[in-house]
Amino acid sequence: MSRKKVIIIGAGIAGLSAGCYLQMNGYETEIFELHGSPGGLCTGWRRQGYTFDGCIHWLCGSSPKNELHTIWEELHAIDEKNIVNHEIFIHTELEKGKSFSVYTNVDKLQEEMLKNAPEDKELIEEFIDAINLCKKFDIPVLKPQNLFTLFHNMKFLFKDFPLVKLLNKWMKVSIGEFQKKFKSPLLNKNFCKLFGMYEEMPILALVYTLALFDINSAGYPIGGSIEFIKSIKNRYLSLGGKINYNSKVEKILISNNSAKGVRLNSGKEAYSDLVISAADGHYTLYNMLDDKFIDEDIEGYYKSFKTFPSLLQVSLGVDRLFKGIPDAVTYNFNFSAPIYIDNKNTISSLGLVIYNFDPTMAPKGKTSITTFIEADYNYWTELRNSDLEKYKAEKERIAEEVIDRIDKLFGEVKSKVEVYDVATPYTYKNHTNNWKGSFEGWIPTIDNLDKTLKKTLPGLKDFYMIGQWVQPGGGLPTGGMHGRHIAQQICKEDRRRFKTLR
Ligand SMILES: Cc1cc2nc3c(=O)[nH]c(=O)nc-3n(C[C@H](O)[C@H](O)[C@H](O)COP(=O)(O)OP(=O)(O)OC[C@H]3O[C@@H](n4cnc5c(N)ncnc54)[C@H](O)[C@@H]3O)c2cc1C
């Protein structure tokens, strides 16, 4: 083999996955990670015996019913015995004692929708039919499309094409447009919010997620993000990989239009035959590579496509249990006194993750709660850099207001809060270097779904980009998949037979 040594930038899910699959195929890999621990956005932190999770709400491919599960198996990422499948995806408390639940079971969901919007029977049935149809369709993820053989293409054509054709129409309608079709005021005004989606997204994204929930393949792994990433990191180390923490890559070294290594912020240089960036896309293109390898497609993305926003996460450790509440991934409620977040965001509802389903997240008899609020990246970064005292005071104020609204909802919360913590868009940027503090890269829309970026750059050899900035929608599955795909592509280029280990 001519190419042997690979440098990977970033120890998020994409970087770790690439490292595992390349190690399985005899490459010698080394990861450089800016932070002091692995995971990137897939993270959590511990405070006074409580764990505050910053990522996994649901994990696609949590059961063997999907191909994606094979990737989690190969990465030793999850233990099937420790997956929680919730009865409800999102539960929302409405006015006058009413509520709306997005059940994970499709039949129950249909019943709930019909109960709340009988006038929309036809549209609801069409929606439910699409979910049921999607259940039959397992997206092929074990190979990148450019490596599909004739056999794969024929299989796809005969087995899945009829479904693809039918689902095609659901790819061309945004969730916002779909919402407008409802006659019932509840769904016509709130469909996006009740189903926890962005209105620009294609309705297919929601339909596919709900199909996975129905077949119990979008569960929550006990231990959350910390344990999930720890398992993959251990897998990587056991395969012989090496991680350098607190090592920010500043430049990619190039000679004769080939990537030859990296220079760190310490000035140290490291050399390799190949470089993979699994780090933030904007920083990779515009800083590490000094804008030199950007074509029209890439520029178009960074100029015009929308990114997932940045967030403010408030986490609480509460000395009590929350019994008798619905078994939901997220519990939404509204309140009359709005909370000012920043110059672009004021909220009058919150979505809580109440971890009464994971005993590892809090000491016995106690509960961890998290909530994620959309926040303006520029505001919070400027505030942190210009006035640290006000930044701290604002975090404190928002935490107090959030606790107050939760207290008003359940009673007996304020007096029981033992610890709380607030992460802002500045925290996201500082810990993961993600552009504009985005929590998941590009929002998939009907305009960009067929415009996936390439993993290579024009004019640069021996260099690849993977992770959430290369594929709209991001998420953990993208990272896991990209690691496998890039190893397959590199093996093919080096004329090696790709193999995996269990
Ligand atoms: C609140 C929240 C909830 C989420 N919920 C879910 C969920 O339920 N299910 C799901 O599938 N996904 C979820 N996601 C999305 C998911 O976490 C991300 O899409 C995914 O983790 C991105 O992985 P990545 O490896 O592509 O990028 P990242 O996680 O950003 O990893 C990139 C890594 O590169 C490092 N890095 C950056 N720049 C440099 C540099 N210059 N030098 C060295 N290292 C560098 C970073 O520190 C980081 O470790 C959620 C995210 C958030 C924030």
mmCIF file of N, CA and C in Angstrom, residues 27 40 80 104 132 140 152 160 178 191 202 286 301 332 370 452 455 489:
data_model
loop_
_atom_site.group_PDB
_atom_site.id
_atom_site.type_symbol
_atom_site.label_atom_id
_atom_site.label_comp_id
_atom_site.label_asym_id
_atom_site.label_seq_id
_atom_site.Cartn_x
_atom_site.Cartn_y
_atom_site.Cartn_z
ATOM 1 N N TYR A 27 -4.807 1.065 8.017
ATOM 2 C CA TYR A 27 -4.191 2.401 7.966
ATOM 3 C C TYR A 27 -3.763 2.802 9.378
ATOM 4 N N GLY A 40 -17.262 16.217 20.241
ATOM 5 C CA GLY A 40 -17.739 17.418 19.552
ATOM 6 C C GLY A 40 -19.118 17.791 20.086
ATOM 7 N N GLU A 80 -27.959 -3.038 22.642
ATOM 8 C CA GLU A 80 -29.402 -3.094 22.360
ATOM 9 C C GLU A 80 -30.276 -3.239 23.606
ATOM 10 N N THR A 104 -45.354 7.712 19.106
ATOM 11 C CA THR A 104 -44.383 7.042 18.239
ATOM 12 C C THR A 104 -45.066 5.903 17.475
ATOM 13 N N ASN A 132 -46.426 4.857 6.918
ATOM 14 C CA ASN A 132 -46.471 3.391 6.809
ATOM 15 C C ASN A 132 -45.675 2.894 5.607
ATOM 16 N N PRO A 140 -30.338 2.570 1.935
ATOM 17 C CA PRO A 140 -29.059 1.856 1.921
ATOM 18 C C PRO A 140 -27.920 2.792 2.348
ATOM 19 N N HIS A 152 -26.033 -3.534 -7.044
ATOM 20 C CA HIS A 152 -26.709 -2.640 -6.088
ATOM 21 C C HIS A 152 -27.765 -1.799 -6.784
ATOM 22 N N ASP A 160 -36.703 -1.056 -4.398
ATOM 23 C CA ASP A 160 -37.083 0.187 -3.733
ATOM 24 C C ASP A 160 -37.628 1.284 -4.642
ATOM 25 N N PHE A 178 -46.845 22.121 3.942
ATOM 26 C CA PHE A 178 -47.763 21.050 4.346
ATOM 27 C C PHE A 178 -48.686 21.559 5.467
ATOM 28 N N PHE A 191 -48.542 22.919 13.364
ATOM 29 C CA PHE A 191 -48.059 21.587 12.985
ATOM 30 C C PHE A 191 -46.530 21.461 13.160
ATOM 31 N N PRO A 202 -38.072 19.336 4.212
ATOM 32 C CA PRO A 202 -39.066 18.594 3.432
ATOM 33 C C PRO A 202 -39.900 17.715 4.369
ATOM 34 N N TYR A 286 -12.132 28.013 4.844
ATOM 35 C CA TYR A 286 -11.750 29.422 4.799
ATOM 36 C C TYR A 286 -10.527 29.748 5.664
ATOM 37 N N TYR A 301 -23.274 27.220 -1.259
ATOM 38 C CA TYR A 301 -23.735 26.685 0.020
ATOM 39 C C TYR A 301 -23.509 27.686 1.142
ATOM 40 N N ASN A 332 -43.471 19.680 26.085
ATOM 41 C CA ASN A 332 -43.610 21.109 25.765
ATOM 42 C C ASN A 332 -44.729 21.754 26.571
ATOM 43 N N THR A 370 -33.262 19.068 31.024
ATOM 44 C CA THR A 370 -32.598 20.009 30.117
ATOM 45 C C THR A 370 -33.643 20.677 29.224
ATOM 46 N N THR A 452 -25.984 17.640 -2.293
ATOM 47 C CA THR A 452 -25.010 17.242 -1.278
ATOM 48 C C THR A 452 -23.602 17.611 -1.737
ATOM 49 N N LYS A 455 -17.077 15.032 -0.967
ATOM 50 C CA LYS A 455 -16.133 14.843 0.144
ATOM 51 C C LYS A 455 -14.707 15.199 -0.275
ATOM 52 N N GLN A 489 -13.980 4.565 0.245
ATOM 53 C CA GLN A 489 -13.459 5.293 -0.913
ATOM 54 C C GLN A 489 -11.921 5.238 -0.946
#
